Short mmCIF file of C-alpha atoms in Angstrom, two decimals:
data_model
loop_
_atom_site.label_atom_id
_atom_site.label_comp_id
_atom_site.label_asym_id
_atom_site.label_seq_id
_atom_site.Cartn_x
_atom_site.Cartn_y
_atom_site.Cartn_z
CA MET Q 1 -12.54 8.66 -26.32
CA THR Q 2 -10.10 5.80 -26.87
CA LEU Q 3 -8.12 4.91 -23.75
CA VAL Q 4 -4.35 4.81 -24.03
CA ALA Q 5 -2.32 2.36 -21.93
CA HIS Q 6 -0.34 4.21 -19.28
CA PRO Q 7 3.18 2.78 -18.78
CA SER Q 8 5.22 3.50 -15.68
CA GLU Q 9 7.67 5.66 -17.60
CA ALA Q 10 6.88 9.19 -18.75
CA LEU Q 11 4.07 9.30 -21.29
CA SER Q 12 3.68 12.07 -23.86
CA LEU Q 13 0.22 12.53 -25.30
CA THR Q 14 -1.31 14.54 -28.07
CA THR Q 15 -3.19 17.66 -27.07
CA SER Q 16 -6.45 16.07 -28.22
CA THR Q 17 -6.46 13.90 -25.09
CA ALA Q 18 -5.77 16.76 -22.67
CA VAL Q 19 -7.98 19.44 -21.14
CA ALA Q 20 -6.41 22.37 -19.32
CA ALA Q 21 -7.04 22.25 -15.57
CA ASP Q 22 -8.33 25.48 -14.07
CA PRO Q 23 -5.78 26.53 -11.40
CA LEU Q 24 -8.54 27.78 -9.09
CA ARG Q 25 -10.34 24.45 -9.45
CA LEU Q 26 -7.21 22.59 -8.37
CA GLN Q 27 -6.71 24.89 -5.41
CA ARG Q 28 -10.31 24.45 -4.27
CA ALA Q 29 -10.29 20.65 -4.56
CA LYS Q 30 -9.87 18.81 -1.28
CA LYS Q 31 -6.46 17.14 -1.21
CA ALA Q 32 -5.78 13.74 0.33
CA TYR Q 33 -2.93 12.73 2.61
CA THR Q 34 -1.47 10.56 -0.15
CA THR Q 35 -1.14 13.65 -2.36
CA ARG Q 36 0.51 15.85 0.27
CA PHE Q 37 3.72 16.45 -1.69
CA LEU Q 38 1.66 17.53 -4.70
CA ALA Q 39 -0.49 19.73 -2.46
CA ASP Q 40 2.60 21.65 -1.40
CA ARG Q 41 3.41 22.36 -5.07
CA LEU Q 42 -0.14 23.33 -5.96
CA ALA Q 43 -0.22 25.80 -3.08
CA LEU Q 44 2.75 27.58 -4.62
CA ASP Q 45 1.84 27.25 -8.31
CA PRO Q 46 -1.35 25.55 -9.53
CA ALA Q 47 -0.91 26.64 -13.15
CA GLY Q 48 0.08 24.56 -16.16
CA TYR Q 49 -1.69 21.29 -15.33
CA GLU Q 50 -3.95 19.24 -17.59
CA LEU Q 51 -6.58 16.55 -17.09
CA LEU Q 52 -6.22 13.37 -19.16
CA ASP Q 53 -8.70 10.61 -19.91
CA ILE Q 54 -6.44 7.57 -20.10
CA ALA Q 55 -6.08 4.28 -18.25
CA PRO Q 56 -4.70 4.86 -14.74
CA ALA Q 57 -1.80 3.16 -12.99
CA ALA Q 58 -1.06 2.78 -9.29
CA GLY Q 59 0.17 6.07 -7.86
CA ASP Q 60 -1.40 8.27 -10.55
CA VAL Q 61 -3.12 11.37 -9.17
CA VAL Q 62 -6.76 11.87 -10.19
CA LEU Q 63 -9.23 14.71 -9.81
CA ALA Q 64 -12.56 13.12 -8.93
CA LYS Q 65 -16.07 14.12 -7.88
CA VAL Q 66 -17.77 12.61 -4.84
CA VAL Q 67 -20.98 10.94 -6.05
CA GLU Q 68 -22.34 9.15 -2.98
CA ILE Q 69 -21.03 9.04 0.59
CA GLY Q 70 -20.41 5.54 1.91
CA SER Q 71 -18.11 3.98 4.48
CA HIS Q 72 -15.55 6.77 4.26
CA THR Q 73 -17.31 9.99 5.17
CA LYS Q 74 -14.12 12.02 5.57
CA LEU Q 75 -10.95 12.52 3.58
CA GLU Q 76 -7.65 12.73 5.43
CA SER Q 77 -5.93 15.99 4.50
CA PRO Q 78 -2.20 16.48 3.81
CA ALA Q 79 -1.92 17.62 7.44
CA SER Q 80 -3.87 14.51 8.56
CA ARG Q 81 -7.05 16.44 9.41
CA ARG Q 82 -10.32 14.62 8.73
CA GLN Q 83 -12.13 16.71 6.11
CA ALA Q 84 -15.88 16.13 5.85
CA MET Q 85 -16.92 15.20 2.31
CA PHE Q 86 -20.19 16.08 0.60
CA PRO Q 87 -21.70 14.86 -2.68
CA GLY Q 88 -20.39 17.09 -5.44
CA ASP Q 89 -17.06 17.79 -3.74
CA GLU Q 90 -14.00 17.55 -5.98
CA ILE Q 91 -11.05 15.71 -4.46
CA LEU Q 92 -7.45 14.98 -5.43
CA VAL Q 93 -6.55 11.39 -4.58
CA SER Q 94 -4.34 8.68 -6.05
CA PHE Q 95 -5.12 5.34 -7.62
CA GLY Q 96 -3.89 2.28 -5.77
CA ASN Q 97 -4.63 -1.31 -4.80
CA ARG Q 98 -5.91 -2.17 -1.33
CA TYR Q 99 -5.67 -5.30 0.81
CA ALA Q 100 -7.70 -4.91 4.01
CA PRO Q 101 -9.46 -8.00 5.42
CA ASP Q 102 -11.58 -5.82 7.70
CA GLN Q 103 -12.56 -3.47 4.88
CA PHE Q 104 -11.92 -3.79 1.14
CA LEU Q 105 -10.07 -5.80 -1.44
CA ALA Q 106 -9.72 -3.37 -4.33
CA VAL Q 107 -7.64 -2.84 -7.46
CA VAL Q 108 -6.73 -0.07 -9.85
CA PRO Q 109 -9.40 -0.01 -12.61
CA ASP Q 110 -8.54 -0.06 -16.30
CA ASP Q 111 -10.39 3.15 -17.14
CA LEU Q 112 -11.78 6.32 -15.57
CA SER Q 113 -15.32 5.07 -15.06
CA GLU Q 114 -17.03 5.42 -11.69
CA CYS Q 115 -15.10 3.74 -8.87
CA SER Q 116 -14.66 4.03 -5.10
CA LEU Q 117 -12.72 5.77 -2.38
CA VAL Q 118 -11.38 2.72 -0.54
CA ALA Q 119 -9.19 4.43 2.08
CA GLY Q 120 -9.61 7.69 3.95
CA GLY Q 121 -5.99 8.62 3.23
CA GLY Q 122 -6.98 9.06 -0.41
CA LEU Q 123 -7.06 5.86 -2.46
CA ALA Q 124 -9.22 5.38 -5.56
CA ALA Q 125 -9.89 1.83 -6.76
CA ARG Q 126 -12.48 -0.68 -7.94
CA VAL Q 127 -13.85 -2.82 -5.10
CA LEU Q 128 -13.69 -6.58 -5.65
CA GLU Q 129 -14.76 -7.70 -2.17
CA GLN Q 130 -15.64 -6.12 1.15
CA HIS Q 131 -16.20 -7.15 4.75
CA ALA Q 132 -19.83 -7.92 5.48
CA ASP Q 133 -19.99 -5.56 8.48
CA ILE Q 134 -19.05 -2.32 6.71
CA ASP Q 135 -21.00 0.02 4.48
CA LYS Q 136 -20.57 0.19 0.75
CA ALA Q 137 -17.55 2.27 -0.27
CA THR Q 138 -17.92 5.96 -1.06
CA THR Q 139 -18.57 6.34 -4.80
CA ILE Q 140 -16.45 8.75 -6.83
CA GLN Q 141 -16.38 9.74 -10.49
CA PRO Q 142 -12.88 10.38 -11.88
CA ILE Q 143 -12.74 13.59 -13.93
CA GLY Q 144 -9.22 13.14 -15.26
CA LEU Q 145 -5.68 12.16 -14.39
CA LEU Q 146 -3.59 15.14 -13.41
CA ALA Q 147 -0.74 15.78 -15.84
CA LYS Q 148 1.84 18.38 -16.71
CA ASP Q 149 3.36 18.75 -20.18
CA GLY Q 150 1.50 15.64 -21.25
CA VAL Q 151 2.98 13.47 -18.49
CA VAL Q 152 0.73 11.99 -15.82
CA VAL Q 153 1.59 13.08 -12.28
CA ASN Q 154 2.54 9.98 -10.28
CA LEU Q 155 3.35 10.07 -6.58
CA GLN Q 156 6.80 8.59 -7.21
CA ASP Q 157 7.68 11.70 -9.22
CA LEU Q 158 7.06 13.89 -6.16
CA ALA Q 159 8.39 11.77 -3.31
CA PRO Q 160 11.39 13.00 -1.29
CA HIS Q 161 12.95 9.53 -1.22
CA ALA Q 162 13.46 6.76 -3.78
CA VAL Q 163 13.71 3.01 -3.39
CA ASN Q 164 17.11 1.44 -3.80
CA HIS Q 165 17.59 -2.30 -3.93
CA ALA Q 166 20.62 -2.65 -1.71
CA THR Q 167 20.59 -5.96 0.14
CA GLU Q 168 23.19 -5.00 2.73
CA LEU Q 169 22.92 -2.26 5.35
CA PRO Q 170 26.39 -1.69 6.80
CA GLY Q 171 26.48 0.46 9.90
CA ARG Q 172 22.79 0.17 10.68
CA PRO Q 173 21.73 0.37 14.35
CA PRO Q 174 19.66 -2.36 16.04
CA VAL Q 175 16.36 -2.90 14.20
CA ILE Q 176 13.15 -4.24 15.74
CA ALA Q 177 10.20 -5.02 13.49
CA VAL Q 178 6.60 -5.20 14.67
CA LEU Q 179 4.38 -7.71 12.87
CA GLY Q 180 0.94 -9.06 13.68
CA THR Q 181 -1.76 -11.61 13.04
CA SER Q 182 -3.71 -9.22 10.79
CA MET Q 183 -4.85 -5.62 10.57
CA ASN Q 184 -6.24 -4.27 13.85
CA SER Q 185 -4.15 -6.62 15.96
CA GLY Q 186 -2.49 -3.72 17.76
CA LYS Q 187 0.73 -3.39 15.75
CA SER Q 188 0.86 0.40 15.59
CA THR Q 189 0.02 0.85 19.27
CA THR Q 190 2.63 -1.76 20.17
CA LEU Q 191 5.23 0.06 18.09
CA GLY Q 192 4.26 3.43 19.55
CA CYS Q 193 4.58 2.14 23.12
CA LEU Q 194 7.92 0.51 22.35
CA VAL Q 195 9.21 3.75 20.84
CA ASN Q 196 8.01 5.62 23.92
CA GLY Q 197 9.77 3.22 26.28
CA LEU Q 198 13.04 3.33 24.36
CA ASP Q 199 12.87 7.12 24.18
CA ALA Q 200 12.23 7.31 27.94
CA ALA Q 201 15.31 5.13 28.41
CA GLY Q 202 17.39 7.84 26.74
CA LEU Q 203 17.77 6.26 23.31
CA ARG Q 204 17.29 8.17 20.09
CA VAL Q 205 14.68 6.24 18.15
CA SER Q 206 13.75 6.38 14.46
CA ALA Q 207 10.55 4.68 13.36
CA GLY Q 208 8.77 3.78 10.15
CA LYS Q 209 6.16 1.73 8.37
CA ALA Q 210 7.41 -0.35 5.45
CA THR Q 211 4.13 -1.63 4.00
CA GLY Q 212 0.41 -0.90 4.17
CA THR Q 213 -2.10 1.70 3.01
CA GLY Q 214 -1.22 5.38 3.16
CA SER Q 215 -2.48 7.32 6.17
CA GLY Q 216 -1.01 9.85 8.55
CA ASN Q 217 -2.33 8.14 11.68
CA ASP Q 218 0.59 5.80 12.30
CA PRO Q 219 3.45 8.19 11.46
CA ARG Q 220 1.93 10.80 13.77
CA LEU Q 221 1.53 8.22 16.52
CA PHE Q 222 5.20 7.30 16.18
CA THR Q 223 6.18 10.97 16.35
CA ASP Q 224 4.00 11.58 19.40
CA ALA Q 225 5.59 8.54 21.06
CA GLY Q 226 9.02 10.14 20.82
CA ALA Q 227 10.57 9.01 17.53
CA ARG Q 228 13.08 11.59 16.27
CA LEU Q 229 12.75 10.65 12.58
CA VAL Q 230 9.64 9.03 11.10
CA LEU Q 231 9.09 7.80 7.52
CA ASP Q 232 6.84 5.38 5.72
CA PHE Q 233 6.30 3.99 2.23
CA THR Q 234 4.39 7.11 1.14
CA ASP Q 235 7.62 9.09 1.54
CA PHE Q 236 8.96 6.86 -1.25
CA GLY Q 237 6.01 7.59 -3.55
CA PHE Q 238 3.68 4.65 -2.90
CA PRO Q 239 0.10 5.26 -1.73
CA THR Q 240 -0.13 1.54 -0.91
CA THR Q 241 2.15 -1.46 -1.20
CA TYR Q 242 -0.37 -4.15 -2.14
CA LEU Q 243 0.40 -5.82 -5.49
CA LEU Q 244 3.80 -4.15 -5.82
CA ASP Q 245 6.39 -6.50 -7.26
CA TYR Q 246 8.25 -8.29 -4.48
CA GLU Q 247 11.61 -6.70 -5.24
CA THR Q 248 10.08 -3.27 -4.66
CA VAL Q 249 8.49 -4.38 -1.38
CA ARG Q 250 11.84 -5.72 -0.18
CA GLY Q 251 13.53 -2.57 -1.44
CA LEU Q 252 11.09 -0.45 0.53
CA LEU Q 253 12.02 -2.24 3.75
CA THR Q 254 15.77 -1.91 3.24
CA SER Q 255 15.50 1.65 1.86
CA LEU Q 256 13.39 2.68 4.85
CA ILE Q 257 15.91 1.27 7.30
CA ASP Q 258 18.80 2.79 5.35
CA THR Q 259 17.15 6.24 5.31
CA LEU Q 260 16.30 6.03 9.02
CA THR Q 261 19.94 5.18 9.78
CA THR Q 262 21.53 8.44 10.82
CA ALA Q 263 24.35 9.40 13.15
CA GLU Q 264 21.68 10.47 15.65
CA THR Q 265 19.80 7.15 15.63
CA ASP Q 266 20.42 4.54 18.33
CA VAL Q 267 17.65 2.11 17.37
CA ILE Q 268 15.09 1.70 14.58
CA VAL Q 269 11.58 0.27 14.99
CA VAL Q 270 9.64 -0.64 11.84
CA GLU Q 271 6.06 -1.81 11.34
CA ILE Q 272 5.15 -4.28 8.61
CA ALA Q 273 1.44 -4.12 7.89
CA ASP Q 274 -1.31 -6.75 7.71
CA GLY Q 275 -0.58 -10.27 8.94
CA VAL Q 276 2.07 -12.94 8.59
CA TYR Q 277 -0.07 -14.79 6.04
CA GLN Q 278 -0.30 -11.77 3.72
CA GLY Q 279 1.62 -12.60 0.54
CA GLU Q 280 4.43 -10.04 0.59
CA THR Q 281 4.88 -10.29 4.37
CA SER Q 282 5.09 -14.08 4.26
CA ARG Q 283 7.73 -13.91 1.55
CA LEU Q 284 9.76 -11.32 3.47
CA LEU Q 285 9.93 -13.58 6.52
CA HIS Q 286 11.75 -16.24 4.51
CA ASP Q 287 14.08 -13.80 2.74
CA PRO Q 288 17.75 -13.70 3.87
CA VAL Q 289 17.67 -9.94 3.28
CA PHE Q 290 14.95 -9.57 5.94
CA HIS Q 291 17.02 -11.58 8.41
CA ALA Q 292 20.06 -9.43 7.68
CA ALA Q 293 18.07 -6.21 8.10
CA VAL Q 294 15.99 -7.05 11.18
CA ASP Q 295 17.31 -8.29 14.53
CA HIS Q 296 14.10 -8.97 16.48
CA VAL Q 297 10.36 -9.15 15.85
CA VAL Q 298 7.77 -8.13 18.42
CA PHE Q 299 4.54 -9.90 17.50
CA ALA Q 300 1.10 -8.32 18.00
CA ALA Q 301 -1.82 -10.73 18.26
CA ALA Q 302 -5.56 -10.30 18.71
CA ASP Q 303 -6.08 -13.46 20.77
CA ALA Q 304 -4.29 -16.44 22.28
CA LEU Q 305 -4.84 -18.73 19.31
CA GLY Q 306 -3.49 -16.06 16.96
CA ALA Q 307 -0.45 -15.62 19.19
CA THR Q 308 0.23 -19.35 19.19
CA ALA Q 309 -0.13 -19.73 15.42
CA GLY Q 310 1.85 -16.57 14.69
CA ILE Q 311 4.75 -17.57 16.89
CA GLY Q 312 4.84 -20.90 15.09
CA VAL Q 313 5.00 -19.19 11.69
CA LEU Q 314 7.77 -16.85 12.83
CA GLN Q 315 9.81 -19.58 14.47
CA ASP Q 316 9.50 -21.77 11.38
CA ALA Q 317 10.92 -18.85 9.41
CA GLY Q 318 13.86 -18.58 11.82
CA VAL Q 319 12.83 -15.18 13.16
CA SER Q 320 13.83 -14.10 16.67
CA VAL Q 321 10.72 -13.14 18.68
CA PRO Q 322 11.44 -11.90 22.21
CA ALA Q 323 7.87 -10.83 22.98
CA VAL Q 324 4.19 -11.03 22.10
CA SER Q 325 1.99 -8.01 22.70
CA GLY Q 326 -0.92 -6.27 20.99
CA LEU Q 327 -4.67 -6.42 21.31
CA LEU Q 328 -4.78 -9.70 23.23
CA THR Q 329 -3.13 -7.99 26.23
CA ALA Q 330 -6.18 -5.78 26.65
CA SER Q 331 -7.77 -8.91 28.13
CA PRO Q 332 -5.91 -10.33 31.16
CA LEU Q 333 -7.66 -13.65 30.54
CA ALA Q 334 -6.55 -13.80 26.88
CA ALA Q 335 -3.00 -12.85 27.90
CA ARG Q 336 -2.91 -15.66 30.47
CA GLU Q 337 -4.24 -18.10 27.89
CA ALA Q 338 -1.43 -17.16 25.53
CA ALA Q 339 1.22 -17.29 28.26
CA GLY Q 340 0.04 -20.77 29.16
CA VAL Q 341 0.70 -22.26 25.72
CA ILE Q 342 3.72 -20.37 24.35
CA THR Q 343 7.18 -19.92 25.79
CA THR Q 344 7.55 -16.41 24.31
CA ARG Q 345 7.07 -13.65 26.84
CA VAL Q 346 3.68 -11.91 26.73
CA ILE Q 347 3.95 -8.19 27.54
CA ASN Q 348 1.05 -5.81 28.07
CA THR Q 349 1.17 -3.22 25.29
CA TYR Q 350 1.38 -0.23 27.60
CA ASP Q 351 4.05 -1.90 29.75
CA LEU Q 352 6.31 -1.36 26.74
CA CYS Q 353 6.33 2.32 27.72
CA ASN Q 354 8.37 1.31 30.77
CA PRO Q 355 12.03 2.03 29.92
CA ALA Q 356 13.33 -1.11 31.61
CA THR Q 357 10.84 -3.33 29.78
CA ALA Q 358 11.58 -1.73 26.42
CA LEU Q 359 15.34 -2.08 26.89
CA GLU Q 360 14.95 -5.82 27.51
CA LEU Q 361 13.76 -6.22 23.91
CA LEU Q 362 16.90 -4.74 22.37
CA PRO Q 363 19.07 -7.29 20.56
CA GLU Q 364 22.58 -7.99 21.72
CA ARG Q 365 25.00 -6.51 19.21
CA LYS Q 366 28.01 -8.49 18.11
#
């Protein structure tokens, strides 16, 4: 079958490229967290869908069969439950690009040939590189892109929020961003503890994640920590933010802050994924829009050298950094090393749960 290029706008196809999708088959397929808004619709009405064999685009939903179990043995459900996968299982996931130094570098393939599940939240892609210490990715065979009335179902079509490209956020509350040296530097735990401390101090906190790879782990952590309203980029229809055009990445940050700004919100805390050297993150740091949208950055580092280098990068970008926290504070020795070479305050991650400590990180409002 000849593959047809799939543009971002609606695509109408001839019936010769479409196969009707059995409603029972769609109901029985295991759904991923990234497809949770679709899962809600399928639970109500699974009829009228088709499967198309065309070139995929980021965010397109695909029905696939699990061929061989690899590094991801479980698929995160729409409710964020870890579903065990078995060879032969059919799953509904989305295509997307992934940037994960500790796991995979992967991109959306140009056809529906065999590819990989590169994130447990439900991301299908072709692996380009992987970390030497992890297993080969779980292999999946796409069956077809899900479509309705000849139009491929893309996560942006189902999302409850849309990106706007406003560069000003009048009336926003104080905003603290959490950045780090890389993935697994303790950013999400740092943000969760900060939310918990601010909530314990009596403030109404909204929290979000502007960039990264879709998963329910972090949003649920933020909710458990006490955030009243929690959103991330998947609520705007993106299973991942890697390789998005920069204007969309910037728009996600400002749209997230704008949507989290409510009459009931006293402060917003936002995580920006990966590290300060990651392309989109590095560009954000030097963008006047970022400086207008974010008051302070709390920096999460894995070790003293990372803390020193990261603070240098942030200071060169003109970013206000009142504290360093993260994984390095799990080691008293590493924390002392960092405190001995930087002037920025080093705070144990779980000390951020202390209301007085958390309040000290709030920016002064003009």
